[in-house]
Amino acid sequence: MLDAPNHADNHHIPANVGWSAIIRKGQMMRIIDLEGQQAVDTLFYSAADTSERYSAQDTVLAQRSPYIAQGSVLLSNDGRPMMTVLRDPVGAHDTSAGACSCEANTVRFGHEVRHLHACRDNFVTEAAKWGMDKRDIVANVNFFMNVPIETNGALAISDGLSAPGNSLDLRAEMDVICLISNCPQINNPCNGFNPTPIDVLIWTPEEV
Amino acid sequence: MTARSKPTHSETPQERYERLKAEGNGQSGDFATRQAAARNQDAHAIDASSVLFDDVVPAKGYWHGRLKRGDGLRLVAKTSTGVAASFWRSNETSERFNPGDTIKVQWTSVITTGRVLLSDMGRAMVSITHDDFGRSDCLAGVSLPGPADGPDWQSGRAHFLRTALKNGLTKRDVGPCISFFAPVAVDAGGKLTWQDQSGSGPFTVDLRAEMDLIVALSNSAHPMSPDRYPLPLSVTQFRAPPVAEDDLARTGTVEARRAFENTDALFGDRKRLS
């Protein structure tokens, strides 16, 4: 595993909260699942034009698989590469089940959970920092979230496969704005029923 | 109505999740049985006096329209090259179809008869009241402009962009979609496959609008369809029959019931069907 250099920007993201930053073309991004089984809901937008953004369906179609893994290229809605997953020890991350929301939570678990915090609240808040709004919140990737889709179509969030300290590395293929919601969900197994903090490292690789 | 499983004690979130998952997977509850019965029924005859609009969408063409709550939309496809669809709430277009919630909340990527299409705000936008094809795709989306099938303007994405722009929306309002008549599945190796259809067309899908909607349809071939030649698609908008007390989409699952509670609240409806 590539050592992150000492000059890497280290962003500690506490449990439950949103975060966003620009990542420049060519930079590396490492997401570290500090305590294991933490779903990291992530979106990418072209920094030059946010109407170009991560497209889960275009990505799934191009790779003919619903799971993000090492080698996956996250494509935009214009079919252009945004991020490449260069290293991934887990093997399968979800991009079909989407982020949780207060609204969907009431449908899933009952109206009594309507005031629990949820990812799409984080996403819209972060989006607003970059001049975007809820129309810009589209289907996202859920790093470290395990949602197998059965041959009969059945799907469910299963226990996360990621152990404490696991990390994955992505390379930016264009200047992007990255939105993260460190998922606060406590009603399904995506965070092991226990939201925990993550670290995000961003750095420019040394020229060889 | 079959009673849903109820917790016998104060549940932990884990216990509640496992209980809902068992119901969602058909290990308890009666949705699967009711769905099978509904799938065995023929599409109802549309009374001519209830027809609001009738059109034929040519191969590689597109269609958009506005449905009122309670309208039906019948799609009749002669072949299984797929018909992509997307939806926005008419009087608040920031609310739109969300396929991720749709498959996650209903515990399946097989969205067919008796299922609902959910918005991003936890509401039912559309009920599928009839689908004799039986398979739709929420995973793979539509074709982008490119060399595959001909002029760029005939790609699914270009269709949706133009329908958005003609309805006061923009490129950023064009998000993920569903395709009907598209037998996409995930195989045991985790790869998308286009499952061979059984039987020949025509195939009918009936949708019922559960709120006022903007609808966009693309009749270009699904990107995974081996057959690259769509055939004309019949589209009929009509006043759907009144919703029965035991309507499958409304009452079939505990999740759908709650989605309808959220939806009906838009219209001041506090009555719950059961």
XYZ file of C-alpha atoms in Angstrom:
482
model
C 0.000 0.000 0.000
C 1.260 3.394 -1.014
C 2.373 5.425 1.972
C 0.586 8.706 2.213
C 3.209 11.404 2.383
C 3.627 13.543 5.473
C 2.300 16.545 3.563
C -1.091 14.905 2.999
C -4.062 16.952 4.170
C -5.678 14.903 6.906
C -9.369 15.560 7.441
C -10.875 13.871 10.480
C -14.618 13.518 9.951
C -16.540 12.804 13.160
C -19.448 10.395 13.178
C -22.743 11.555 11.671
C -21.526 14.710 9.929
C -21.058 15.975 6.384
C -17.868 17.221 4.764
C -16.759 18.513 1.405
C -13.617 19.655 -0.375
C -12.090 20.161 -3.798
C -9.757 17.453 -5.049
C -7.591 18.402 -8.002
C -6.978 16.237 -11.037
C -4.192 13.790 -10.279
C -4.504 14.025 -6.512
C -5.059 10.975 -4.366
C -7.861 10.560 -1.846
C -7.700 7.955 0.903
C -10.800 7.182 2.949
C -9.946 5.428 6.212
C -12.626 3.427 8.035
C -11.087 3.957 11.455
C -13.315 1.706 13.532
C -14.729 -0.604 10.871
C -18.116 -1.090 9.169
C -18.723 2.623 8.597
C -20.726 3.628 5.506
C -19.238 6.667 3.792
C -21.818 8.150 1.414
C -19.959 10.044 -1.298
C -20.747 12.253 -4.297
C -18.466 13.911 -6.832
C -19.109 16.977 -9.003
C -16.951 18.519 -11.700
C -15.472 21.619 -10.072
C -15.669 23.356 -13.444
C -19.407 22.677 -13.910
C -21.416 20.992 -11.212
C -24.121 19.914 -13.652
C -21.579 17.236 -14.528
C -21.543 14.874 -11.582
C -21.120 11.281 -10.540
C -23.584 8.971 -12.273
C -24.149 5.656 -10.537
C -26.124 4.204 -13.439
C -23.536 5.165 -16.079
C -20.791 3.700 -13.886
C -22.677 0.449 -13.225
C -23.519 0.095 -16.914
C -19.981 0.701 -18.122
C -18.473 -1.885 -15.794
C -21.479 -4.237 -16.093
C -21.492 -4.639 -12.326
C -23.387 -2.906 -9.522
C -20.432 -3.032 -7.134
C -17.621 -0.503 -6.876
C -14.262 -2.204 -6.348
C -10.583 -1.892 -7.171
C -10.282 -0.777 -10.759
C -13.724 0.789 -10.893
C -13.863 4.085 -12.729
C -16.501 6.427 -11.328
C -18.082 8.032 -14.392
C -19.950 11.296 -14.705
C -23.350 11.791 -16.322
C -21.400 12.841 -19.411
C -19.584 9.507 -19.441
C -16.234 10.957 -18.375
C -13.999 9.438 -15.691
C -14.109 11.370 -12.437
C -12.311 9.083 -9.958
C -10.492 5.765 -10.275
C -10.462 3.287 -7.400
C -6.785 2.385 -7.343
C -6.675 0.288 -4.187
C -9.509 -1.383 -2.340
C -9.113 -4.181 0.191
C -12.829 -4.739 0.723
C -13.954 -5.847 -2.716
C -17.471 -4.488 -3.095
C -19.023 -1.136 -2.288
C -22.605 -0.200 -3.018
C -23.788 2.366 -5.529
C -27.389 1.253 -6.059
C -29.090 1.627 -2.680
C -28.496 5.342 -2.273
C -28.126 7.529 0.777
C -30.484 7.463 3.713
C -32.862 10.358 4.260
C -35.221 11.451 6.999
C -38.061 10.978 4.538
C -37.130 7.479 3.368
C -36.417 6.500 6.958
C -40.067 7.063 7.852
C -41.086 4.743 5.047
C -38.531 2.082 6.007
C -38.718 2.110 9.768
C -41.793 4.060 10.842
C -42.809 7.652 11.277
C -41.316 7.664 14.764
C -37.788 7.932 13.308
C -38.557 11.092 11.327
C -36.316 13.326 13.444
C -33.220 11.157 13.302
C -30.337 12.697 11.383
C -29.689 11.267 7.909
C -27.259 11.467 5.001
C -29.321 13.495 2.563
C -29.617 16.233 5.185
C -25.801 16.250 5.274
C -25.614 16.214 1.491
C -27.909 19.210 0.940
C -26.086 21.175 3.626
C -22.706 20.503 2.020
C -24.122 21.133 -1.470
C -25.280 24.574 -0.408
C -21.682 25.521 0.470
C -20.823 25.165 -3.232
C -23.886 26.935 -4.644
C -25.833 23.726 -5.227
C -29.152 22.519 -3.846
C -31.270 19.362 -3.523
C -31.646 19.055 -7.310
C -27.950 18.332 -7.414
C -28.181 15.418 -4.994
C -28.187 12.299 -7.141
C -27.479 8.607 -6.657
C -24.235 8.304 -4.703
C -21.582 5.714 -3.913
C -21.581 4.162 -0.445
C -18.020 3.229 0.411
C -17.715 0.368 2.887
C -21.435 -0.414 2.586
C -22.292 -3.972 1.661
C -25.501 -4.489 -0.347
C -25.428 -7.796 -2.215
C -28.015 -8.085 -4.984
C -29.259 -11.654 -5.322
C -29.991 -13.376 -8.599
C -33.711 -13.172 -7.816
C -33.363 -9.411 -7.367
C -33.561 -9.392 -3.574
C -31.306 -6.864 -1.928
C -30.643 -5.798 1.625
C -27.988 -3.938 3.518
C -25.781 -6.582 5.077
C -23.090 -6.384 7.717
C -20.192 -4.312 6.493
C -17.112 -6.187 5.311
C -14.658 -3.499 6.329
C -12.390 -4.050 9.319
C -11.071 -1.262 11.562
C -8.308 0.656 9.841
C -9.338 -0.399 6.319
C -8.843 2.245 3.708
C -9.298 2.684 0.002
C -7.488 4.966 -2.426
C -8.985 6.927 -5.296
C -7.302 9.142 -7.858
C -9.072 12.190 -9.213
C -9.276 12.206 -13.023
C -10.629 15.760 -13.114
C -10.946 18.602 -10.619
C -13.861 17.554 -8.421
C -15.896 18.728 -5.497
C -16.327 15.781 -3.165
C -19.275 15.616 -0.778
C -19.219 13.086 2.025
C -21.863 12.171 4.537
C -20.410 10.049 7.304
C -23.596 8.077 7.592
C -25.563 8.493 10.842
C -27.951 5.579 10.219
C -28.694 3.471 13.269
C -31.710 1.535 11.935
C -29.898 -0.836 9.572
C -26.512 -2.599 9.612
C -24.681 -0.168 7.286
C -22.680 1.262 10.202
C -22.882 -1.794 12.415
C -25.632 0.129 14.261
C -22.848 2.392 15.533
C -21.743 5.421 13.484
C -18.015 6.083 13.860
C -15.494 8.656 12.609
C -13.367 8.415 9.474
C -10.240 10.087 8.169
C -9.869 11.450 4.648
C -6.361 12.083 3.334
C -5.757 14.129 0.188
C -2.361 14.511 -1.400
C -0.535 15.150 -4.613
C 1.654 12.188 -5.577
C 5.369 12.939 -5.943
C 6.534 13.182 -9.501
C 8.621 10.102 -10.234
C -55.607 -8.001 5.427
C -53.011 -10.349 6.820
C -51.604 -8.941 10.021
C -48.021 -7.862 9.750
C -45.555 -9.419 12.124
C -45.527 -7.389 15.273
C -42.789 -7.118 17.826
C -43.633 -9.062 20.968
C -41.366 -6.899 23.088
C -39.481 -3.669 22.765
C -37.327 -4.279 19.674
C -33.733 -3.289 19.179
C -33.001 -1.611 15.837
C -31.302 -4.836 14.768
C -34.371 -6.889 15.583
C -36.641 -4.469 13.774
C -34.377 -4.545 10.701
C -34.354 -8.334 10.625
C -38.137 -8.463 11.009
C -38.699 -5.963 8.174
C -36.151 -7.753 6.002
C -37.925 -11.090 6.501
C -41.221 -9.511 5.454
C -39.536 -7.710 2.587
C -38.000 -10.947 1.334
C -41.333 -12.732 1.447
C -40.482 -14.927 4.399
C -43.523 -13.540 6.170
C -46.533 -11.558 5.019
C -48.587 -12.142 1.906
C -47.245 -9.677 -0.664
C -45.730 -12.362 -2.891
C -48.993 -14.286 -3.046
C -51.039 -11.211 -3.774
C -48.550 -10.040 -6.382
C -48.652 -13.413 -8.141
C -52.447 -13.255 -8.249
C -52.351 -9.722 -9.642
C -49.814 -10.722 -12.290
C -52.173 -13.445 -13.457
C -54.873 -10.937 -14.248
C -55.242 -9.449 -17.696
C -54.821 -5.737 -18.177
C -58.212 -4.126 -17.719
C -60.032 -2.733 -20.744
C -59.721 1.048 -20.805
C -63.085 2.680 -21.285
C -62.898 4.959 -24.316
C -64.585 7.742 -22.373
C -61.745 7.733 -19.828
C -58.984 8.257 -22.380
C -57.302 11.641 -22.010
C -54.511 11.233 -24.519
C -53.329 8.600 -26.948
C -50.085 8.515 -28.893
C -47.588 6.275 -30.565
C -43.941 6.973 -29.841
C -41.810 5.915 -32.818
C -38.724 3.783 -32.488
C -35.924 5.885 -30.944
C -38.410 8.642 -30.130
C -39.386 10.197 -26.823
C -42.516 11.420 -25.086
C -43.287 13.676 -22.177
C -46.543 14.654 -20.551
C -48.234 15.730 -17.351
C -50.355 13.367 -15.323
C -52.832 14.319 -12.656
C -53.056 12.299 -9.467
C -55.233 9.321 -10.310
C -54.372 9.238 -14.008
C -53.284 5.992 -15.535
C -50.568 5.686 -18.156
C -50.596 2.535 -20.273
C -47.453 1.589 -22.185
C -47.784 -1.147 -24.781
C -44.477 -2.350 -26.199
C -44.263 -4.794 -29.085
C -40.779 -5.882 -28.105
C -38.410 -5.913 -25.161
C -35.819 -3.294 -26.037
C -36.802 -1.323 -22.943
C -38.602 1.963 -22.353
C -36.898 4.360 -19.958
C -38.976 6.588 -17.697
C -38.413 9.397 -15.262
C -40.758 11.467 -13.131
C -40.875 14.828 -11.351
C -43.576 16.197 -9.061
C -45.359 18.882 -11.083
C -45.696 21.604 -8.501
C -42.351 20.979 -6.816
C -39.950 19.653 -9.385
C -37.082 19.331 -6.935
C -38.962 16.207 -5.840
C -38.157 13.474 -8.331
C -38.075 9.753 -8.866
C -35.425 8.030 -6.765
C -34.604 4.492 -7.952
C -32.192 3.872 -5.056
C -34.916 4.386 -2.461
C -37.360 2.462 -4.661
C -35.296 -0.729 -4.668
C -33.878 -0.402 -1.157
C -37.194 0.313 0.551
C -38.967 -2.520 -1.283
C -36.062 -4.921 -0.700
C -35.794 -5.870 -4.369
C -34.554 -4.676 -7.727
C -37.532 -6.448 -9.356
C -39.911 -3.511 -9.573
C -43.107 -4.762 -11.191
C -46.839 -5.244 -10.508
C -47.876 -4.016 -7.084
C -44.729 -1.971 -6.472
C -44.378 1.773 -6.120
C -41.909 4.228 -7.588
C -40.696 6.402 -4.738
C -39.615 10.010 -4.841
C -36.619 11.326 -2.961
C -39.027 12.661 -0.340
C -40.411 9.326 0.868
C -43.571 9.519 -1.221
C -45.158 7.216 -3.790
C -45.094 8.958 -7.174
C -46.373 6.046 -9.228
C -47.955 2.648 -8.602
C -47.388 -0.147 -11.092
C -50.865 -1.590 -11.399
C -50.123 -3.971 -14.250
C -46.918 -5.324 -15.774
C -47.116 -8.498 -17.824
C -43.470 -8.255 -18.794
C -42.500 -8.571 -15.158
C -39.011 -7.145 -15.164
C -37.654 -3.606 -15.084
C -34.241 -2.044 -14.565
C -33.245 0.515 -11.952
C -29.516 -0.268 -12.083
C -28.110 0.513 -15.519
C -29.848 3.596 -16.831
C -29.941 4.771 -20.416
C -27.605 5.174 -23.331
C -25.413 8.227 -23.544
C -24.857 10.019 -26.842
C -22.233 8.042 -28.698
C -21.490 5.980 -31.754
C -23.583 2.958 -30.831
C -27.010 3.445 -32.306
C -27.074 6.440 -34.579
C -27.565 10.154 -34.067
C -26.738 11.551 -30.628
C -30.185 13.091 -30.290
C -31.710 9.606 -30.156
C -29.833 8.487 -27.044
C -31.858 8.046 -23.879
C -29.882 10.715 -22.064
C -30.457 13.230 -24.863
C -34.179 12.404 -24.733
C -34.356 13.070 -21.021
C -32.358 16.284 -21.322
C -34.760 17.656 -23.913
C -37.821 16.616 -21.934
C -36.351 18.330 -18.873
C -35.597 21.533 -20.781
C -39.094 21.591 -22.279
C -40.585 21.395 -18.785
C -38.696 24.235 -17.145
C -35.982 21.950 -15.800
C -32.254 21.781 -16.480
C -29.490 19.233 -17.028
C -29.031 18.810 -13.278
C -32.633 17.643 -13.001
C -31.854 14.641 -15.209
C -30.954 11.898 -12.807
C -31.213 8.113 -12.630
C -34.243 6.470 -14.194
C -36.154 3.196 -14.513
C -36.547 1.152 -17.697
C -39.642 -0.972 -18.233
C -39.576 -4.054 -20.493
C -35.914 -4.421 -19.571
C -34.930 -7.780 -18.033
C -31.714 -6.709 -16.307
C -30.546 -8.880 -13.427
C -27.374 -9.515 -11.442
C -25.872 -12.977 -11.905
C -24.213 -15.153 -9.298
C -20.851 -13.611 -10.203
C -22.108 -10.089 -9.520
C -22.350 -9.129 -13.178
C -25.289 -7.458 -14.890
C -27.058 -9.689 -17.353
C -29.897 -9.211 -19.821
C -32.112 -12.184 -19.133
C -33.803 -13.732 -22.137
C -37.465 -12.886 -22.147
C -39.974 -15.678 -22.223
C -42.846 -15.254 -24.624
C -43.361 -12.585 -27.265
C -45.009 -9.213 -27.187
C -47.001 -7.110 -27.019
C -46.369 -6.322 -23.363
C -48.390 -3.929 -21.237
C -47.366 -1.813 -18.278
C -49.974 0.280 -16.474
C -48.822 3.059 -14.205
C -51.026 5.094 -11.861
C -49.952 8.603 -10.860
C -50.158 9.087 -7.098
C -49.440 12.818 -7.367
C -49.410 15.336 -10.222
C -46.393 14.421 -12.309
C -44.208 15.358 -15.220
C -43.370 12.125 -17.041
C -40.607 11.533 -19.567
C -40.275 8.384 -21.677
C -37.512 7.288 -24.031
C -38.170 4.612 -26.648
C -34.537 4.070 -27.559
C -33.022 0.654 -26.952
C -31.751 -0.008 -23.449
C -27.953 0.012 -23.603
C -27.829 -3.680 -22.681
C -30.555 -4.846 -25.049
C -29.110 -7.210 -27.632
C -31.889 -6.125 -29.988
C -30.981 -2.591 -31.073
C -34.210 -1.978 -32.994
C -37.077 -0.670 -30.884
C -40.603 -0.770 -32.250
C -43.261 1.909 -31.902
C -44.594 2.271 -28.359
C -48.247 2.917 -27.617
C -48.870 5.438 -24.819
C -52.352 6.047 -23.428
C -53.193 8.469 -20.626
C -56.547 7.815 -18.981
C -58.549 8.343 -15.810
C -57.760 5.197 -13.861
C -60.513 3.289 -12.052
C -61.092 4.347 -8.436
C -58.568 2.898 -6.057
C -59.946 -0.195 -4.316
C -59.701 -0.610 -0.557
C -57.412 -3.604 -1.056
C -55.291 -1.990 -3.765
C -52.077 -3.986 -3.881
C -49.658 -1.093 -4.239
C -51.275 0.815 -1.384
C -51.677 -2.059 1.027
C -49.198 -4.718 -0.030
C -46.303 -3.874 2.231
C -45.799 -1.919 5.411
C -43.294 0.317 3.638
C -45.694 1.188 0.826
C -48.430 1.985 3.341
C -46.158 4.500 5.007
C -45.109 5.978 1.660
C -48.782 6.540 0.913
C -49.320 8.129 4.297
C -46.559 10.584 3.353
C -48.073 11.061 -0.107
C -51.693 11.465 0.947
C -50.656 14.117 3.447
C -49.852 16.368 0.454
C -53.526 16.334 -0.399
C -54.899 16.690 3.086
C -55.885 13.017 3.120
C -55.567 11.687 6.600
C -57.729 8.636 5.934
C -55.658 5.505 5.824
C -57.036 2.695 3.731
C -56.447 0.109 6.391
